[in-house]
mmCIF file of C-alpha atoms in Angstrom:
data_model
loop_
_atom_site.group_PDB
_atom_site.id
_atom_site.type_symbol
_atom_site.label_atom_id
_atom_site.label_comp_id
_atom_site.label_asym_id
_atom_site.label_seq_id
_atom_site.Cartn_x
_atom_site.Cartn_y
_atom_site.Cartn_z
ATOM 1 C CA MET A 1 0.016 -0.049 -0.010
ATOM 2 C CA THR A 2 1.411 3.341 -1.018
ATOM 3 C CA TRP A 3 0.976 6.652 0.773
ATOM 4 C CA ASP A 4 -1.343 7.884 -2.060
ATOM 5 C CA VAL A 5 -3.627 4.885 -1.507
ATOM 6 C CA ALA A 6 -3.595 5.363 2.237
ATOM 7 C CA LEU A 7 -4.527 8.946 1.871
ATOM 8 C CA ILE A 8 -7.479 8.097 -0.463
ATOM 9 C CA LEU A 9 -8.634 5.381 1.966
ATOM 10 C CA GLY A 10 -8.249 7.782 4.890
ATOM 11 C CA ILE A 11 -10.406 10.444 3.321
ATOM 12 C CA ASP A 12 -13.021 7.831 2.269
ATOM 13 C CA GLY A 13 -12.964 6.677 5.942
ATOM 14 C CA LEU A 14 -13.592 10.140 7.184
ATOM 15 C CA ALA A 15 -16.589 10.526 4.837
ATOM 16 C CA ASN A 16 -17.984 7.159 6.021
ATOM 17 C CA GLY A 17 -17.226 8.085 9.620
ATOM 18 C CA ALA A 18 -19.126 11.374 9.142
ATOM 19 C CA VAL A 19 -22.312 9.399 8.252
ATOM 20 C CA TYR A 20 -21.899 6.947 11.089
ATOM 21 C CA LEU A 21 -21.339 9.896 13.427
ATOM 22 C CA LEU A 22 -24.719 11.361 12.598
ATOM 23 C CA ALA A 23 -26.385 8.004 12.830
ATOM 24 C CA GLY A 24 -24.593 7.176 16.085
ATOM 25 C CA LEU A 25 -25.775 10.450 17.519
ATOM 26 C CA GLY A 26 -29.325 9.674 16.668
ATOM 27 C CA LEU A 27 -29.146 6.172 18.227
ATOM 28 C CA VAL A 28 -27.479 7.484 21.442
ATOM 29 C CA LEU A 29 -30.098 10.251 21.675
ATOM 30 C CA ILE A 30 -33.008 7.791 21.393
ATOM 31 C CA PHE A 31 -31.443 5.271 23.791
ATOM 32 C CA SER A 32 -30.395 7.748 26.464
ATOM 33 C CA VAL A 33 -33.879 9.221 26.641
ATOM 34 C CA THR A 34 -36.174 6.142 25.961
ATOM 35 C CA ARG A 35 -33.891 3.114 26.542
ATOM 36 C CA VAL A 36 -34.772 1.932 23.051
ATOM 37 C CA VAL A 37 -32.062 0.742 20.633
ATOM 38 C CA PHE A 38 -33.862 2.007 17.548
ATOM 39 C CA VAL A 39 -32.880 -0.561 14.931
ATOM 40 C CA PRO A 40 -35.004 0.943 12.103
ATOM 41 C CA PHE A 41 -32.952 4.157 12.174
ATOM 42 C CA GLY A 42 -31.178 3.263 8.887
ATOM 43 C CA ASP A 43 -34.486 2.356 7.215
ATOM 44 C CA VAL A 44 -35.577 5.996 7.680
ATOM 45 C CA ALA A 45 -32.389 7.180 6.065
ATOM 46 C CA ALA A 46 -32.972 4.859 3.091
ATOM 47 C CA PHE A 47 -36.528 6.169 2.665
ATOM 48 C CA ALA A 48 -35.210 9.759 2.534
ATOM 49 C CA ALA A 49 -32.704 8.756 -0.237
ATOM 50 C CA LEU A 50 -35.450 7.007 -2.260
ATOM 51 C CA THR A 51 -37.767 9.970 -1.822
ATOM 52 C CA LEU A 52 -35.154 12.402 -3.140
ATOM 53 C CA ALA A 53 -34.504 10.063 -6.075
ATOM 54 C CA ALA A 54 -38.236 9.991 -6.863
ATOM 55 C CA PHE A 55 -38.397 13.798 -6.912
ATOM 56 C CA GLU A 56 -35.401 13.972 -9.322
ATOM 57 C CA THR A 57 -36.974 11.532 -11.749
ATOM 58 C CA GLY A 58 -40.323 13.339 -11.684
ATOM 59 C CA ARG A 59 -42.232 10.608 -9.846
ATOM 60 C CA MET A 60 -44.436 10.938 -6.757
ATOM 61 C CA PRO A 61 -42.546 9.377 -3.890
ATOM 62 C CA ALA A 62 -44.174 6.275 -2.285
ATOM 63 C CA THR A 63 -43.243 7.730 1.118
ATOM 64 C CA ILE A 64 -46.481 9.721 0.963
ATOM 65 C CA GLY A 65 -48.509 6.603 1.212
ATOM 66 C CA MET A 66 -46.249 5.088 3.954
ATOM 67 C CA VAL A 67 -46.542 8.329 6.114
ATOM 68 C CA LEU A 68 -50.307 8.543 5.686
ATOM 69 C CA THR A 69 -50.744 4.895 6.650
ATOM 70 C CA LEU A 70 -48.550 5.304 9.721
ATOM 71 C CA ALA A 71 -50.433 8.520 10.681
ATOM 72 C CA ALA A 72 -53.774 6.717 10.417
ATOM 73 C CA LEU A 73 -52.543 3.903 12.683
ATOM 74 C CA ALA A 74 -51.147 6.443 15.206
ATOM 75 C CA VAL A 75 -54.443 8.346 15.330
ATOM 76 C CA ILE A 76 -56.359 5.170 15.995
ATOM 77 C CA VAL A 77 -54.000 4.129 18.745
ATOM 78 C CA GLU A 78 -53.970 7.608 20.335
ATOM 79 C CA VAL A 79 -57.757 8.135 20.184
ATOM 80 C CA TRP A 80 -58.409 4.639 21.610
ATOM 81 C CA SER A 81 -56.011 5.338 24.444
ATOM 82 C CA LEU A 82 -57.807 8.600 25.239
ATOM 83 C CA VAL A 83 -61.173 6.947 25.020
ATOM 84 C CA ARG A 84 -60.158 4.247 27.499
ATOM 85 C CA LYS A 85 -58.899 7.029 29.912
ATOM 86 C CA ARG A 86 -62.109 9.011 29.280
ATOM 87 C CA GLU A 87 -60.076 12.077 28.251
ATOM 88 C CA TYR A 88 -62.360 13.109 25.507
ATOM 89 C CA THR A 89 -61.299 16.761 25.503
ATOM 90 C CA ARG A 90 -57.739 15.738 24.265
ATOM 91 C CA ILE A 91 -59.029 14.003 21.140
ATOM 92 C CA PRO A 92 -59.020 17.084 18.903
ATOM 93 C CA ARG A 93 -55.484 17.793 19.919
ATOM 94 C CA ALA A 94 -54.493 14.180 19.133
ATOM 95 C CA LEU A 95 -56.145 14.469 15.735
ATOM 96 C CA LEU A 96 -54.164 17.570 15.090
ATOM 97 C CA GLY A 97 -50.812 16.310 16.335
ATOM 98 C CA TRP A 98 -50.923 12.716 14.984
ATOM 99 C CA GLY A 99 -53.184 13.134 11.966
ATOM 100 C CA LEU A 100 -52.908 16.644 10.531
ATOM 101 C CA LEU A 101 -49.190 17.556 11.188
ATOM 102 C CA PRO A 102 -47.833 14.436 9.398
ATOM 103 C CA THR A 103 -50.087 15.201 6.451
ATOM 104 C CA LEU A 104 -48.492 18.661 5.890
ATOM 105 C CA PRO A 105 -45.195 17.361 4.362
ATOM 106 C CA CYS A 106 -47.216 14.845 2.339
ATOM 107 C CA LEU A 107 -49.136 17.715 0.771
ATOM 108 C CA ALA A 108 -45.888 19.558 0.065
ATOM 109 C CA ALA A 109 -44.411 16.374 -1.588
ATOM 110 C CA TRP A 110 -47.551 15.958 -3.665
ATOM 111 C CA ALA A 111 -47.385 19.629 -4.663
ATOM 112 C CA ILE A 112 -43.872 19.456 -6.093
ATOM 113 C CA SER A 113 -44.024 15.980 -7.564
ATOM 114 C CA GLY A 114 -43.522 16.089 -11.298
ATOM 115 C CA HIS A 115 -42.601 19.797 -11.329
ATOM 116 C CA ASP A 116 -39.334 21.382 -12.041
ATOM 117 C CA VAL A 117 -38.347 22.867 -8.667
ATOM 118 C CA PRO A 118 -34.863 23.740 -7.255
ATOM 119 C CA SER A 119 -32.827 20.942 -5.795
ATOM 120 C CA ALA A 120 -32.793 22.618 -2.340
ATOM 121 C CA VAL A 121 -36.576 22.503 -2.256
ATOM 122 C CA GLN A 122 -36.567 18.812 -3.173
ATOM 123 C CA ILE A 123 -34.108 18.125 -0.421
ATOM 124 C CA LEU A 124 -36.066 19.995 2.237
ATOM 125 C CA VAL A 125 -39.308 18.252 1.304
ATOM 126 C CA ALA A 126 -37.646 14.896 1.136
ATOM 127 C CA VAL A 127 -36.247 15.326 4.655
ATOM 128 C CA ALA A 128 -39.461 16.836 5.966
ATOM 129 C CA LEU A 129 -41.357 13.905 4.577
ATOM 130 C CA VAL A 130 -39.455 11.230 6.521
ATOM 131 C CA VAL A 131 -39.369 13.168 9.829
ATOM 132 C CA PRO A 132 -42.850 11.971 10.975
ATOM 133 C CA ILE A 133 -41.900 8.271 10.368
ATOM 134 C CA THR A 134 -39.950 7.650 13.582
ATOM 135 C CA PRO A 135 -42.348 9.431 15.991
ATOM 136 C CA LEU A 136 -45.357 7.687 14.298
ATOM 137 C CA VAL A 137 -43.773 4.248 14.602
ATOM 138 C CA ALA A 138 -42.767 4.916 18.142
ATOM 139 C CA ARG A 139 -46.343 6.009 19.064
ATOM 140 C CA VAL A 140 -47.857 2.897 17.582
ATOM 141 C CA ALA A 141 -45.418 0.226 18.828
ATOM 142 C CA LEU A 142 -43.063 1.667 21.487
ATOM 143 C CA GLN A 143 -44.950 4.138 23.659
ATOM 144 C CA PRO A 144 -47.484 1.558 24.940
ATOM 145 C CA ILE A 145 -44.589 -0.546 26.236
ATOM 146 C CA ALA A 146 -42.357 2.339 27.320
ATOM 147 C CA ASP A 147 -41.831 0.889 30.831
ATOM 148 C CA ALA A 148 -40.823 -2.556 29.655
ATOM 149 C CA SER A 149 -37.278 -3.928 29.999
ATOM 150 C CA VAL A 150 -34.505 -2.944 27.570
ATOM 151 C CA LEU A 151 -34.450 -6.427 26.145
ATOM 152 C CA VAL A 152 -38.207 -6.335 25.305
ATOM 153 C CA LEU A 153 -37.820 -2.906 23.791
ATOM 154 C CA LEU A 154 -34.872 -4.255 21.740
ATOM 155 C CA ILE A 155 -36.921 -7.198 20.375
ATOM 156 C CA VAL A 156 -39.812 -4.884 19.424
ATOM 157 C CA SER A 157 -37.368 -2.489 17.778
ATOM 158 C CA LEU A 158 -35.961 -5.338 15.713
ATOM 159 C CA ALA A 159 -39.341 -6.429 14.743
ATOM 160 C CA LEU A 160 -40.106 -2.834 13.664
ATOM 161 C CA HIS A 161 -37.060 -2.967 11.291
ATOM 162 C CA PHE A 162 -38.514 -5.984 9.500
ATOM 163 C CA LEU A 163 -41.907 -4.333 9.419
ATOM 164 C CA LEU A 164 -40.538 -1.149 7.912
ATOM 165 C CA SER A 165 -38.314 -3.144 5.521
ATOM 166 C CA GLY A 166 -41.427 -4.927 4.305
ATOM 167 C CA LEU A 167 -43.282 -1.713 3.946
ATOM 168 C CA GLY A 168 -40.355 -0.322 2.002
ATOM 169 C CA LEU A 169 -40.408 -3.228 -0.416
ATOM 170 C CA LEU A 170 -44.292 -2.824 -0.752
ATOM 171 C CA PHE A 171 -44.192 0.958 -1.381
ATOM 172 C CA PHE A 172 -40.862 1.469 -3.143
ATOM 173 C CA GLY A 173 -40.277 -1.924 -4.855
ATOM 174 C CA PRO A 174 -36.975 -3.811 -5.207
ATOM 175 C CA GLU A 175 -35.254 -1.286 -7.595
ATOM 176 C CA GLY A 176 -32.405 0.756 -6.331
ATOM 177 C CA SER A 177 -31.904 4.495 -6.847
ATOM 178 C CA ARG A 178 -29.091 6.984 -6.775
ATOM 179 C CA THR A 179 -29.409 10.810 -6.875
ATOM 180 C CA GLY A 180 -27.175 13.409 -8.488
ATOM 181 C CA PRO A 181 -24.325 14.935 -6.421
ATOM 182 C CA LEU A 182 -25.242 17.618 -3.944
ATOM 183 C CA ALA A 183 -22.092 19.500 -4.692
ATOM 184 C CA GLU A 184 -20.036 19.663 -7.857
ATOM 185 C CA GLY A 185 -16.281 20.131 -8.334
ATOM 186 C CA ALA A 186 -13.205 19.071 -6.280
ATOM 187 C CA LEU A 187 -10.385 20.548 -4.290
ATOM 188 C CA THR A 188 -6.811 19.636 -5.219
ATOM 189 C CA LEU A 189 -4.729 18.808 -2.147
ATOM 190 C CA PRO A 190 -0.887 19.072 -2.006
ATOM 191 C CA GLY A 191 0.536 16.315 -4.092
ATOM 192 C CA GLY A 192 -2.182 16.517 -6.756
ATOM 193 C CA PHE A 193 -4.773 14.475 -4.965
ATOM 194 C CA PRO A 194 -8.381 15.694 -5.763
ATOM 195 C CA LEU A 195 -10.953 15.841 -2.846
ATOM 196 C CA SER A 196 -14.490 15.909 -4.160
ATOM 197 C CA ALA A 197 -16.944 18.538 -3.025
ATOM 198 C CA GLN A 198 -19.482 15.778 -2.058
ATOM 199 C CA VAL A 199 -17.007 14.293 0.414
ATOM 200 C CA MET A 200 -16.253 17.734 1.873
ATOM 201 C CA LEU A 201 -19.967 18.374 2.202
ATOM 202 C CA MET A 202 -20.478 15.120 4.084
ATOM 203 C CA ILE A 203 -17.660 15.891 6.544
ATOM 204 C CA ALA A 204 -18.745 19.531 6.973
ATOM 205 C CA SER A 205 -22.355 18.504 7.621
ATOM 206 C CA ALA A 206 -21.261 16.077 10.344
ATOM 207 C CA VAL A 207 -19.192 18.790 12.026
ATOM 208 C CA VAL A 208 -21.866 21.460 11.739
ATOM 209 C CA LEU A 209 -24.744 19.221 12.919
ATOM 210 C CA SER A 210 -22.632 17.913 15.837
ATOM 211 C CA ALA A 211 -21.889 21.443 16.966
ATOM 212 C CA MET A 212 -25.584 22.476 16.677
ATOM 213 C CA PHE A 213 -26.530 19.446 18.832
ATOM 214 C CA PHE A 214 -23.943 20.407 21.362
ATOM 215 C CA LEU A 215 -25.249 23.978 21.522
ATOM 216 C CA MET A 216 -28.886 22.683 21.780
ATOM 217 C CA PHE A 217 -28.117 20.445 24.696
ATOM 218 C CA GLU A 218 -26.027 23.130 26.489
ATOM 219 C CA ARG A 219 -28.010 26.309 25.845
ATOM 220 C CA THR A 220 -31.709 25.479 25.205
ATOM 221 C CA VAL A 221 -34.452 24.447 27.537
ATOM 222 C CA ALA A 222 -35.478 21.615 25.402
ATOM 223 C CA GLY A 223 -31.912 20.309 25.238
ATOM 224 C CA LYS A 224 -31.584 20.497 28.970
ATOM 225 C CA ALA A 225 -34.846 18.589 29.358
ATOM 226 C CA LEU A 226 -33.480 15.889 27.099
ATOM 227 C CA ARG A 227 -30.293 15.619 29.179
ATOM 228 C CA ALA A 228 -32.288 15.556 32.460
ATOM 229 C CA THR A 229 -34.502 12.750 31.134
ATOM 230 C CA ALA A 230 -31.412 10.773 29.998
ATOM 231 C CA VAL A 231 -29.782 11.130 33.434
ATOM 232 C CA ASN A 232 -32.761 10.380 35.648
ATOM 233 C CA ARG A 233 -36.306 9.816 34.306
ATOM 234 C CA VAL A 234 -37.936 9.849 37.737
ATOM 235 C CA GLY A 235 -36.059 13.019 38.758
ATOM 236 C CA ALA A 236 -36.991 14.711 35.533
ATOM 237 C CA ARG A 237 -40.632 13.824 36.158
ATOM 238 C CA LEU A 238 -40.422 15.266 39.661
ATOM 239 C CA VAL A 239 -39.267 18.683 38.363
ATOM 240 C CA GLY A 240 -42.057 18.868 35.828
ATOM 241 C CA ILE A 241 -40.475 17.302 32.688
ATOM 242 C CA ARG A 242 -42.685 14.884 30.922
ATOM 243 C CA PRO A 243 -40.646 11.845 29.724
ATOM 244 C CA ALA A 244 -43.199 11.121 27.000
ATOM 245 C CA ARG A 245 -42.812 14.596 25.556
ATOM 246 C CA THR A 246 -38.994 14.464 25.682
ATOM 247 C CA ALA A 247 -39.152 11.057 24.104
ATOM 248 C CA LEU A 248 -41.202 12.549 21.272
ATOM 249 C CA LEU A 249 -38.659 15.271 20.795
ATOM 250 C CA ALA A 250 -35.822 12.683 20.762
ATOM 251 C CA TYR A 251 -37.636 10.663 18.026
ATOM 252 C CA VAL A 252 -38.213 13.802 15.910
ATOM 253 C CA LEU A 253 -34.572 14.890 16.137
ATOM 254 C CA ALA A 254 -33.319 11.435 15.344
ATOM 255 C CA SER A 255 -35.620 11.140 12.399
ATOM 256 C CA LEU A 256 -34.373 14.495 11.141
ATOM 257 C CA LEU A 257 -30.810 13.192 11.403
ATOM 258 C CA ALA A 258 -31.807 10.041 9.521
ATOM 259 C CA GLY A 259 -33.333 12.180 6.745
ATOM 260 C CA LEU A 260 -30.204 14.217 6.429
ATOM 261 C CA ILE A 261 -28.040 11.085 6.281
ATOM 262 C CA GLY A 262 -30.204 9.660 3.509
ATOM 263 C CA VAL A 263 -29.802 12.848 1.435
ATOM 264 C CA LEU A 264 -25.997 12.838 2.026
ATOM 265 C CA VAL A 265 -25.385 9.196 1.098
ATOM 266 C CA ALA A 266 -27.848 9.024 -1.859
ATOM 267 C CA PRO A 267 -25.345 10.497 -4.413
ATOM 268 C CA VAL A 268 -22.460 8.128 -3.408
ATOM 269 C CA MET A 269 -24.182 4.755 -3.250
ATOM 270 C CA THR A 270 -27.188 3.053 -4.785
ATOM 271 C CA MET A 271 -29.971 2.847 -2.138
ATOM 272 C CA TYR A 272 -32.555 0.113 -1.951
ATOM 273 C CA TYR A 273 -35.463 -0.293 0.400
ATOM 274 C CA ASP A 274 -33.284 -2.239 2.843
ATOM 275 C CA SER A 275 -29.957 -0.485 2.404
ATOM 276 C CA GLY A 276 -30.310 1.422 5.631
ATOM 277 C CA PHE A 277 -29.890 -1.691 7.787
ATOM 278 C CA LEU A 278 -26.146 -1.801 7.420
ATOM 279 C CA ILE A 279 -25.840 1.951 7.979
ATOM 280 C CA GLY A 280 -27.783 1.653 11.227
ATOM 281 C CA LEU A 281 -25.828 -1.443 12.275
ATOM 282 C CA LYS A 282 -22.392 0.163 11.782
ATOM 283 C CA ALA A 283 -23.601 3.215 13.587
ATOM 284 C CA PHE A 284 -24.637 0.933 16.353
ATOM 285 C CA VAL A 285 -21.034 -0.369 16.616
ATOM 286 C CA ALA A 286 -19.938 3.281 17.023
ATOM 287 C CA ALA A 287 -22.668 3.812 19.608
ATOM 288 C CA ILE A 288 -21.496 0.717 21.571
ATOM 289 C CA ILE A 289 -17.924 2.156 21.643
ATOM 290 C CA GLY A 290 -19.441 5.207 23.243
ATOM 291 C CA GLY A 291 -21.416 3.019 25.746
ATOM 292 C CA LEU A 292 -24.713 4.193 24.240
ATOM 293 C CA VAL A 293 -24.474 7.272 26.513
ATOM 294 C CA SER A 294 -21.338 9.327 25.544
ATOM 295 C CA TYR A 295 -21.616 11.552 22.445
ATOM 296 C CA PRO A 296 -17.832 12.328 22.234
ATOM 297 C CA LEU A 297 -16.875 8.600 22.453
ATOM 298 C CA THR A 298 -19.589 7.825 19.880
ATOM 299 C CA ALA A 299 -17.967 10.358 17.577
ATOM 300 C CA ILE A 300 -14.587 8.756 18.017
ATOM 301 C CA GLY A 301 -16.132 5.281 17.487
ATOM 302 C CA ALA A 302 -17.871 6.436 14.276
ATOM 303 C CA LEU A 303 -14.519 7.737 12.806
ATOM 304 C CA ALA A 304 -12.851 4.445 13.827
ATOM 305 C CA VAL A 305 -15.653 2.416 12.194
ATOM 306 C CA GLY A 306 -15.478 4.472 8.974
ATOM 307 C CA THR A 307 -11.626 4.189 8.815
ATOM 308 C CA VAL A 308 -11.586 0.489 9.533
ATOM 309 C CA GLU A 309 -14.282 -0.064 6.909
ATOM 310 C CA SER A 310 -12.344 1.929 4.263
ATOM 311 C CA PHE A 311 -9.108 0.059 4.821
ATOM 312 C CA ALA A 312 -10.782 -3.313 5.200
ATOM 313 C CA SER A 313 -12.476 -2.810 1.830
ATOM 314 C CA PHE A 314 -8.991 -2.427 0.297
ATOM 315 C CA TRP A 315 -7.645 -5.611 1.875
ATOM 316 C CA SER A 316 -10.790 -7.753 1.381
ATOM 317 C CA GLY A 317 -14.032 -6.289 -0.026
ATOM 318 C CA ALA A 318 -15.930 -9.453 0.844
ATOM 319 C CA LEU A 319 -14.832 -9.382 4.498
ATOM 320 C CA LYS A 320 -15.024 -5.629 5.236
ATOM 321 C CA ASP A 321 -18.367 -5.913 7.100
ATOM 322 C CA VAL A 322 -16.983 -8.826 9.136
ATOM 323 C CA ILE A 323 -13.931 -6.813 10.117
ATOM 324 C CA VAL A 324 -15.975 -3.864 11.136
ATOM 325 C CA PHE A 325 -18.373 -5.812 13.280
ATOM 326 C CA SER A 326 -15.413 -7.587 14.884
ATOM 327 C CA LEU A 327 -14.623 -4.366 16.549
ATOM 328 C CA LEU A 328 -17.406 -5.168 18.948
ATOM 329 C CA ILE A 329 -15.540 -8.026 20.421
ATOM 330 C CA PRO A 330 -12.600 -6.223 22.071
ATOM 331 C CA VAL A 331 -14.810 -3.180 22.981
ATOM 332 C CA LEU A 332 -17.396 -5.420 24.774
ATOM 333 C CA MET A 333 -14.633 -7.411 26.461
ATOM 334 C CA LEU A 334 -12.964 -4.176 27.704
ATOM 335 C CA ARG A 335 -16.261 -2.708 28.920
ATOM 336 C CA SER A 336 -17.091 -5.979 30.685
ATOM 337 C CA PHE A 337 -13.662 -5.980 32.361
ATOM 338 C CA LEU A 338 -14.014 -2.343 33.518
ATOM 339 C CA ALA A 339 -17.688 -2.502 34.559
ATOM 340 C CA ARG A 340 -18.747 -2.882 38.097
ATOM 341 C CA HIS A 341 -20.457 -6.203 38.780
ATOM 342 C CA VAL A 342 -23.119 -6.196 41.363
ATOM 343 C CA GLU A 343 -22.768 -9.846 42.170
ATOM 344 C CA GLU A 344 -19.064 -9.584 42.896
ATOM 345 C CA GLU A 345 -19.724 -6.601 45.128
ATOM 346 C CA ALA A 346 -22.348 -8.491 47.049
ATOM 347 C CA GLU A 347 -20.014 -11.371 47.630
ATOM 348 C CA GLU A 348 -17.389 -8.967 48.942
ATOM 349 C CA ILE A 349 -19.834 -7.402 51.426
ATOM 350 C CA ASP A 350 -20.998 -10.850 52.707
ATOM 351 C CA ARG A 351 -17.381 -11.727 53.459
#
């Protein structure tokens, strides 16, 4: 391997790491607030990419039908829950929040389908169209079992991935799609190596969005509420913070990140209805490196996963995924060694 090849692989690893960084932030955000390992995160990113591809080809995106279906299910579940509690005065608000609001991006997508509109508008509508997916899915399947164990929530989340993957096949079909580049041109580095504008955009987006999330958590009331719920759900409830509301905010922000990821990766890889699973799984490796609680360690883990994947694809394209997922073994062994074991502490106390 020459230095030129190593530089190419390193930059490619940074671009991959930027994607896994955003996905890892979304996974950690959801888990820290709701204790849910949201496996379908990558599916939402794939739907955003397929939606943007549909806009570029002049077709109406099938995401509209998916969102409307999920919205109808969410309305039914919410209204039934309110009827059982005899809280009839909250039904109009439920119809507005779970029925009307998700319909607005669907109307926007229907309005621009088949029309020649600027790419920026297509990107905004594509991202806005997938933002309701995660909150709607969570309302239907996860909120009713919010107090279940982490294992039960993980099993349900995995089942949701297969459900969304099946819906993706039903609505989008098996064909893959790729969009045009979001940025044209390239920057020539010292030594004559070109760095494409698309790669720079991916890296810059990860840096900017990470900084925005940091400022939100540190400077805004909503961000502090998310942090409080992540630290102690009972304590947050005692000071007037509603965990259900913060959970909804976490799902919305994570869905927004997933939509942005789908838009960023759509020009560099062909996306299918199930392509998001590997993105989410590799981001999960990065989140595990961060312990599913630390955002800085998750960022480091994402860059490590992207770099390892890039170099592994050079050494063996068939085994690159195996090499990436093998990172979990030493990380889990190290965390198990450093973790405090309650059983061992109890034995020491008895002695």
